[in-house]
Amino acid sequence: MSALAWLGVLLLAGVAGAALVVWRFVRARNMQIWLPAWLRRGARPAHGGPTHVMFCFVDHYEPMHGRPDLETQRARVDRWCRDYRALADRHRDADGRKPQHGFFYPEEEYLEEHLAKLEALCRDGYGELEVHLHHDNDTEANFRASISGFKQLLHERHGALPRHPGTGEVMFGFIHGNWCLDNSRPDGRWCGLDNELILLRELGCYADFTMPSAPSDTQTSTVNSIYYATDDPLRPKSHDRGVPVRVGGTPSGDLLLVQGPVGLNWRDRRHGFVPRVENADIRANYPPTPGRVDGWVEAGIHVEGRPEWIFIKIHTHGAPEKEADVVLGPDVDAMFSHLERKYNDGERYVLHYVNAREVYNIVKAAEAGHGGDPNDYRDFILPPPPNRVAPAAPAA
């Protein structure tokens, strides 16, 4: 074989080896699930006027994570109720609003004294309580009983969760434990219900906030979207695809899903050239750098036809000490400062700190054709829960 032929063989071998390395990198992070959709994404349509940035921080808030003793649980909750006040008080959006924290509290970890403390924090304007659930090999009857009982408990004992003004039903936002919404884990663990989207709708869930879950294999192929999913009760992971919410559209399917940003983070490369997976997760090993914040904005998640309103939903598991050090510390403090400095100039960008319920309301306002200032639509359909409503002034 000639030298030129050998060179060709070596080049082909090098290309094949590089391709194998890339494929292993992709499979190790389950990127084959979502990467094609991310690569096909188009640019956010141009628009006149400023971009309004709705920033929503949701928390899989689990004070019993790791099964600590009661004193450790109390210390975790007390730290949050003390330090989050100090953190949020240093920041304001364009509407004069503090950052809002969504405490998605696990039904199976309920302890009245923990919720009473979080209720007081929410009553003072720092966030709202919502529903979180870890379950495994569940039944429809048990799921209905668990969710129905918990939402009533949160509403009646802790003043959380709004009532729908038309039906009077207690409504809730939802995050599934272990990312396994609609039985989406391939081995069937940590759920068990192929009709979970239907059940959530029937039980009063106004929207799901579980995604993204990358690098988990529960991640959907749909990314960076706000959409309606229709449940196939005979198959899992029915929310893998759906119908985008659009201006002038009508609700469809069984459940509204609000996703956070996912993609490749080229600003934070490992070894100088390997991009990290952006999954909207704030953790001790993945703090919110200014580059990540810029990437969230660039993801441009919006209701179709309303590109000037973008939604950033990030998440965390903020109760354990290691994660609390980040979420209550200088990294998140700097994140808020970066948002307020770069994305709140009133000309190119206007920043709005919103909770999950307000995200739903603003999305529905966009769907109904409303525009302008999204601050006008924070309570568009669902009102604040009782613990966020100022008491009436006493009669003279």
Tab-separated table of C-alpha atoms in Angstrom, residues 14-330:
chain	number	residue	atom	x	y	z
A	14	GLY	CA	-9.060	9.300	13.107
A	15	VAL	CA	-12.434	10.547	11.922
A	16	ALA	CA	-14.124	7.315	12.999
A	17	GLY	CA	-12.426	7.473	16.394
A	18	ALA	CA	-13.475	11.076	16.909
A	19	ALA	CA	-17.039	10.237	15.893
A	20	LEU	CA	-17.072	7.360	18.390
A	21	VAL	CA	-15.860	9.657	21.175
A	22	VAL	CA	-18.553	12.213	20.345
A	23	TRP	CA	-21.252	9.535	20.234
A	24	ARG	CA	-20.192	8.151	23.606
A	25	PHE	CA	-20.276	11.677	25.013
A	26	VAL	CA	-23.781	12.153	23.620
A	27	ARG	CA	-25.111	8.814	24.903
A	28	ALA	CA	-23.532	9.179	28.338
A	29	ARG	CA	-25.639	12.308	28.838
A	30	ASN	CA	-28.741	11.041	27.004
A	31	MET	CA	-28.321	13.943	24.596
A	32	GLN	CA	-29.634	11.849	21.712
A	33	ILE	CA	-33.104	12.458	23.173
A	34	TRP	CA	-33.107	16.241	22.867
A	35	LEU	CA	-30.101	17.331	20.816
A	36	PRO	CA	-31.795	16.970	17.388
A	37	ALA	CA	-34.616	19.313	18.408
A	38	TRP	CA	-32.149	21.775	19.916
A	39	LEU	CA	-30.070	21.806	16.736
A	40	ARG	CA	-33.173	22.413	14.622
A	41	ARG	CA	-34.308	25.380	16.677
A	42	GLY	CA	-34.823	28.630	14.830
A	43	ALA	CA	-34.009	32.138	15.940
A	44	ARG	CA	-36.581	33.967	18.018
A	45	PRO	CA	-38.598	36.220	15.683
A	46	ALA	CA	-37.687	39.892	15.623
A	47	HIS	CA	-40.014	42.332	17.333
A	48	GLY	CA	-40.303	46.000	18.111
A	49	GLY	CA	-39.782	47.466	21.558
A	50	PRO	CA	-38.151	45.883	24.609
A	51	THR	CA	-38.000	42.205	25.483
A	52	HIS	CA	-39.823	41.440	28.728
A	53	VAL	CA	-37.984	38.770	30.726
A	54	MET	CA	-40.143	36.692	33.093
A	55	PHE	CA	-37.772	35.051	35.586
A	56	CYS	CA	-39.181	32.160	37.616
A	57	PHE	CA	-37.214	30.147	40.196
A	58	VAL	CA	-38.836	26.844	41.227
A	59	ASP	CA	-37.518	24.604	43.980
A	60	HIS	CA	-37.920	20.880	44.624
A	61	TYR	CA	-37.924	21.907	48.281
A	62	GLU	CA	-37.129	18.809	50.350
A	63	PRO	CA	-36.063	19.493	53.963
A	64	MET	CA	-36.073	15.718	54.631
A	65	HIS	CA	-33.632	14.983	51.783
A	66	GLY	CA	-31.088	12.428	52.971
A	67	ARG	CA	-33.328	11.464	55.911
A	68	PRO	CA	-31.799	13.842	58.477
A	69	ASP	CA	-33.043	14.110	62.042
A	70	LEU	CA	-35.737	16.619	62.973
A	71	GLU	CA	-33.280	19.191	64.281
A	72	THR	CA	-31.440	19.222	60.951
A	73	GLN	CA	-34.725	19.625	59.104
A	74	ARG	CA	-35.664	22.549	61.335
A	75	ALA	CA	-32.272	24.158	60.829
A	76	ARG	CA	-32.669	23.887	57.052
A	77	VAL	CA	-36.086	25.535	57.033
A	78	ASP	CA	-35.067	28.205	59.546
A	79	ARG	CA	-32.021	29.085	57.471
A	80	TRP	CA	-34.182	29.543	54.413
A	81	CYS	CA	-36.724	31.695	56.194
A	82	ARG	CA	-33.941	33.905	57.529
A	83	ASP	CA	-31.428	34.064	54.689
A	84	TYR	CA	-33.805	34.196	51.749
A	85	ARG	CA	-35.428	37.320	53.179
A	86	ALA	CA	-32.043	39.019	53.378
A	87	LEU	CA	-31.107	37.894	49.865
A	88	ALA	CA	-34.361	38.869	48.172
A	89	ASP	CA	-34.546	42.208	49.978
A	90	ARG	CA	-31.427	43.330	48.102
A	91	HIS	CA	-33.085	42.961	44.703
A	92	ARG	CA	-36.009	44.392	42.724
A	93	ASP	CA	-37.363	44.000	39.202
A	94	ALA	CA	-38.856	46.674	36.955
A	95	ASP	CA	-42.101	46.526	38.933
A	96	GLY	CA	-40.413	46.956	42.319
A	97	ARG	CA	-40.939	43.255	43.056
A	98	LYS	CA	-38.536	41.051	45.003
A	99	PRO	CA	-37.331	37.760	43.501
A	100	GLN	CA	-40.019	35.119	43.910
A	101	HIS	CA	-39.285	31.577	45.066
A	102	GLY	CA	-41.554	28.644	44.236
A	103	PHE	CA	-41.539	26.116	47.073
A	104	PHE	CA	-42.766	22.883	45.463
A	105	TYR	CA	-43.133	20.897	48.680
A	106	PRO	CA	-43.282	17.072	48.651
A	107	GLU	CA	-46.559	15.573	49.809
A	108	GLU	CA	-44.759	12.639	51.399
A	109	GLU	CA	-42.541	14.980	53.493
A	110	TYR	CA	-45.337	17.027	55.025
A	111	LEU	CA	-44.691	18.326	58.518
A	112	GLU	CA	-46.911	21.111	59.762
A	113	GLU	CA	-44.204	23.106	61.505
A	114	HIS	CA	-42.084	23.281	58.329
A	115	LEU	CA	-45.004	24.432	56.211
A	116	ALA	CA	-46.068	26.985	58.822
A	117	LYS	CA	-42.668	28.668	58.554
A	118	LEU	CA	-42.712	28.641	54.745
A	119	GLU	CA	-46.290	29.921	54.813
A	120	ALA	CA	-45.137	32.964	56.782
A	121	LEU	CA	-42.329	33.587	54.279
A	122	CYS	CA	-44.794	33.419	51.397
A	123	ARG	CA	-47.306	35.622	53.193
A	124	ASP	CA	-44.632	38.299	53.413
A	125	GLY	CA	-44.255	38.324	49.629
A	126	TYR	CA	-41.237	36.089	48.955
A	127	GLY	CA	-42.900	33.296	46.973
A	128	GLU	CA	-45.678	30.732	46.869
A	129	LEU	CA	-46.177	27.102	47.836
A	130	GLU	CA	-46.948	24.450	45.224
A	131	VAL	CA	-47.161	20.649	44.950
A	132	HIS	CA	-44.303	18.163	44.566
A	133	LEU	CA	-44.590	14.368	44.762
A	134	HIS	CA	-42.280	11.374	44.832
A	135	HIS	CA	-44.055	8.080	44.275
A	136	ASP	CA	-43.277	4.613	42.957
A	137	ASN	CA	-45.489	1.876	41.514
A	138	ASP	CA	-48.507	4.026	42.343
A	139	THR	CA	-52.170	3.360	41.689
A	140	GLU	CA	-54.730	5.777	40.316
A	141	ALA	CA	-56.809	5.630	43.492
A	142	ASN	CA	-53.840	6.355	45.746
A	143	PHE	CA	-52.598	9.154	43.493
A	144	ARG	CA	-56.008	10.823	43.507
A	145	ALA	CA	-56.218	10.567	47.279
A	146	SER	CA	-52.664	11.853	47.805
A	147	ILE	CA	-52.981	14.901	45.563
A	148	SER	CA	-56.545	15.767	46.590
A	149	GLY	CA	-55.740	15.557	50.266
A	150	PHE	CA	-52.487	17.482	50.010
A	151	LYS	CA	-53.854	20.363	47.960
A	152	GLN	CA	-56.751	20.778	50.378
A	153	LEU	CA	-54.349	20.666	53.314
A	154	LEU	CA	-52.099	23.315	51.793
A	155	HIS	CA	-55.058	25.542	51.005
A	156	GLU	CA	-57.081	25.179	54.198
A	157	ARG	CA	-54.325	24.937	56.806
A	158	HIS	CA	-51.601	27.044	55.178
A	159	GLY	CA	-53.479	29.500	52.969
A	160	ALA	CA	-51.641	28.266	49.867
A	161	LEU	CA	-52.887	27.562	46.328
A	162	PRO	CA	-55.516	29.655	44.539
A	163	ARG	CA	-59.125	28.830	43.823
A	164	HIS	CA	-60.273	29.060	40.231
A	165	PRO	CA	-62.642	32.048	40.108
A	166	GLY	CA	-65.036	30.234	37.782
A	167	THR	CA	-65.226	26.798	39.359
A	168	GLY	CA	-64.033	27.366	42.908
A	169	GLU	CA	-61.615	24.443	42.562
A	170	VAL	CA	-58.266	24.622	44.364
A	171	MET	CA	-55.578	24.753	41.650
A	172	PHE	CA	-51.898	23.885	41.846
A	173	GLY	CA	-48.652	23.815	39.918
A	174	PHE	CA	-46.807	20.502	39.883
A	175	ILE	CA	-43.270	19.117	39.798
A	176	HIS	CA	-42.813	15.351	39.645
A	177	GLY	CA	-40.228	13.791	41.919
A	178	ASN	CA	-37.292	12.068	40.237
A	179	TRP	CA	-38.363	13.724	36.946
A	180	CYS	CA	-40.650	10.778	36.167
A	181	LEU	CA	-43.785	12.579	34.993
A	182	ASP	CA	-46.246	10.233	33.273
A	183	ASN	CA	-44.157	7.153	34.055
A	184	SER	CA	-41.379	8.453	31.804
A	185	ARG	CA	-38.449	6.497	33.193
A	186	PRO	CA	-37.660	3.563	30.872
A	187	ASP	CA	-37.628	1.024	33.710
A	188	GLY	CA	-40.991	2.243	35.038
A	189	ARG	CA	-39.695	3.302	38.453
A	190	TRP	CA	-40.780	6.309	40.509
A	191	CYS	CA	-44.266	6.689	39.076
A	192	GLY	CA	-46.358	3.820	37.687
A	193	LEU	CA	-49.133	5.866	36.063
A	194	ASP	CA	-49.335	6.055	32.276
A	195	ASN	CA	-52.384	8.335	32.572
A	196	GLU	CA	-50.805	10.837	34.967
A	197	LEU	CA	-51.394	13.866	32.722
A	198	ILE	CA	-55.139	13.136	32.667
A	199	LEU	CA	-55.187	12.649	36.427
A	200	LEU	CA	-53.350	15.920	37.056
A	201	ARG	CA	-55.808	17.819	34.861
A	202	GLU	CA	-58.784	16.271	36.638
A	203	LEU	CA	-57.262	17.066	40.036
A	204	GLY	CA	-56.778	20.777	39.289
A	205	CYS	CA	-53.195	21.081	38.043
A	206	TYR	CA	-52.913	24.318	36.078
A	207	ALA	CA	-49.427	23.529	34.685
A	208	ASP	CA	-46.463	21.217	35.098
A	209	PHE	CA	-42.975	22.648	35.765
A	210	THR	CA	-40.898	19.432	35.841
A	211	MET	CA	-38.858	19.823	32.661
A	212	PRO	CA	-36.016	19.954	31.801
A	213	SER	CA	-34.579	16.842	33.411
A	214	ALA	CA	-31.408	16.437	31.303
A	215	PRO	CA	-29.160	14.495	31.585
A	216	SER	CA	-31.799	12.056	32.877
A	217	ASP	CA	-33.381	9.709	30.344
A	218	THR	CA	-36.747	11.117	31.435
A	219	GLN	CA	-35.955	14.268	29.425
A	220	THR	CA	-38.397	15.031	26.618
A	221	SER	CA	-37.476	15.397	22.966
A	222	THR	CA	-39.365	18.703	23.054
A	223	VAL	CA	-37.129	21.443	24.436
A	224	ASN	CA	-37.323	25.141	25.276
A	225	SER	CA	-41.082	25.201	24.828
A	226	ILE	CA	-44.413	26.074	26.411
A	227	TYR	CA	-46.917	23.563	25.108
A	228	TYR	CA	-49.982	21.389	25.680
A	229	ALA	CA	-49.555	17.621	25.931
A	230	THR	CA	-52.244	15.034	25.265
A	231	ASP	CA	-52.121	11.884	27.354
A	232	ASP	CA	-52.169	8.412	25.866
A	233	PRO	CA	-53.323	6.444	28.924
A	234	LEU	CA	-51.867	3.238	27.508
A	235	ARG	CA	-48.348	4.564	26.998
A	236	PRO	CA	-45.809	6.424	29.175
A	237	LYS	CA	-44.200	9.824	28.563
A	238	SER	CA	-47.085	11.326	26.601
A	239	HIS	CA	-45.601	14.790	27.185
A	240	ASP	CA	-42.615	13.975	24.980
A	241	ARG	CA	-44.283	16.103	22.300
A	242	GLY	CA	-47.201	18.475	22.178
A	243	VAL	CA	-48.830	21.535	20.667
A	244	PRO	CA	-47.111	24.895	21.282
A	245	VAL	CA	-49.145	27.582	23.000
A	246	ARG	CA	-49.724	30.386	20.492
A	247	VAL	CA	-51.350	33.799	20.414
A	248	GLY	CA	-54.962	33.428	19.378
A	249	GLY	CA	-54.879	29.673	19.941
A	250	THR	CA	-57.119	27.579	22.125
A	251	PRO	CA	-56.135	25.184	24.904
A	252	SER	CA	-55.686	21.616	23.759
A	253	GLY	CA	-54.717	18.300	25.254
A	254	ASP	CA	-54.605	17.470	28.929
A	255	LEU	CA	-51.862	19.525	30.525
A	256	LEU	CA	-49.850	22.711	29.998
A	257	LEU	CA	-46.096	22.243	30.372
A	258	VAL	CA	-43.680	25.106	31.010
A	259	GLN	CA	-40.094	24.112	30.300
A	260	GLY	CA	-36.871	25.702	31.414
A	261	PRO	CA	-33.883	26.185	29.081
A	262	VAL	CA	-31.841	23.210	27.904
A	263	GLY	CA	-28.962	23.082	25.423
A	264	LEU	CA	-25.183	23.123	25.116
A	265	ASN	CA	-23.369	25.646	27.273
A	266	TRP	CA	-20.301	26.675	25.251
A	267	ARG	CA	-19.461	29.466	27.693
A	268	ASP	CA	-18.624	26.992	30.454
A	269	ARG	CA	-16.494	24.358	28.728
A	270	ARG	CA	-14.732	21.540	30.507
A	271	HIS	CA	-11.070	21.072	29.617
A	272	GLY	CA	-11.399	24.187	27.492
A	273	PHE	CA	-13.390	22.585	24.669
A	274	VAL	CA	-16.143	20.250	25.981
A	275	PRO	CA	-19.443	22.099	26.451
A	276	ARG	CA	-21.517	21.460	29.538
A	277	VAL	CA	-25.159	20.518	29.252
A	278	GLU	CA	-27.366	23.449	30.225
A	279	ASN	CA	-30.334	22.049	32.128
A	280	ALA	CA	-31.604	25.060	34.123
A	281	ASP	CA	-30.477	23.377	37.354
A	282	ILE	CA	-28.757	25.415	40.066
A	283	ARG	CA	-26.510	23.189	42.163
A	284	ALA	CA	-23.299	23.361	44.134
A	285	ASN	CA	-21.419	21.892	41.161
A	286	TYR	CA	-23.174	24.108	38.618
A	287	PRO	CA	-23.693	27.629	39.987
A	288	PRO	CA	-25.484	30.339	37.997
A	289	THR	CA	-22.700	32.228	36.233
A	290	PRO	CA	-23.391	35.353	34.147
A	291	GLY	CA	-22.724	33.241	31.052
A	292	ARG	CA	-25.444	30.809	32.043
A	293	VAL	CA	-27.871	33.676	32.603
A	294	ASP	CA	-27.091	35.039	29.138
A	295	GLY	CA	-27.722	31.590	27.680
A	296	TRP	CA	-31.111	31.389	29.391
A	297	VAL	CA	-32.116	34.678	27.819
A	298	GLU	CA	-30.850	33.554	24.418
A	299	ALA	CA	-32.996	30.402	24.631
A	300	GLY	CA	-35.917	32.784	24.122
A	301	ILE	CA	-38.686	30.521	25.437
A	302	HIS	CA	-41.973	32.209	24.522
A	303	VAL	CA	-45.571	31.791	23.472
A	304	GLU	CA	-45.663	31.604	19.674
A	305	GLY	CA	-46.634	35.009	18.299
A	306	ARG	CA	-45.435	36.873	21.415
A	307	PRO	CA	-41.609	36.792	21.073
A	308	GLU	CA	-41.211	39.962	23.114
A	309	TRP	CA	-42.263	38.042	26.248
A	310	ILE	CA	-39.689	35.405	27.184
A	311	PHE	CA	-39.811	32.997	30.103
A	312	ILE	CA	-36.842	31.728	32.091
A	313	LYS	CA	-37.709	28.924	34.511
A	314	ILE	CA	-34.796	27.558	36.507
A	315	HIS	CA	-34.885	25.019	39.307
A	316	THR	CA	-32.972	23.726	42.284
A	317	HIS	CA	-33.127	21.370	45.256
A	318	GLY	CA	-32.518	24.182	47.687
A	319	ALA	CA	-33.097	22.716	51.159
A	320	PRO	CA	-29.952	20.572	51.730
A	321	GLU	CA	-26.980	22.485	53.050
A	322	LYS	CA	-24.680	22.060	50.043
A	323	GLU	CA	-27.271	23.439	47.634
A	324	ALA	CA	-28.469	26.105	50.062
A	325	ASP	CA	-24.928	27.458	50.195
A	326	VAL	CA	-25.339	28.314	46.508
A	327	VAL	CA	-28.984	29.345	46.362
A	328	LEU	CA	-28.770	31.532	49.457
A	329	GLY	CA	-25.218	32.697	48.867
A	330	PRO	CA	-23.132	35.017	46.690
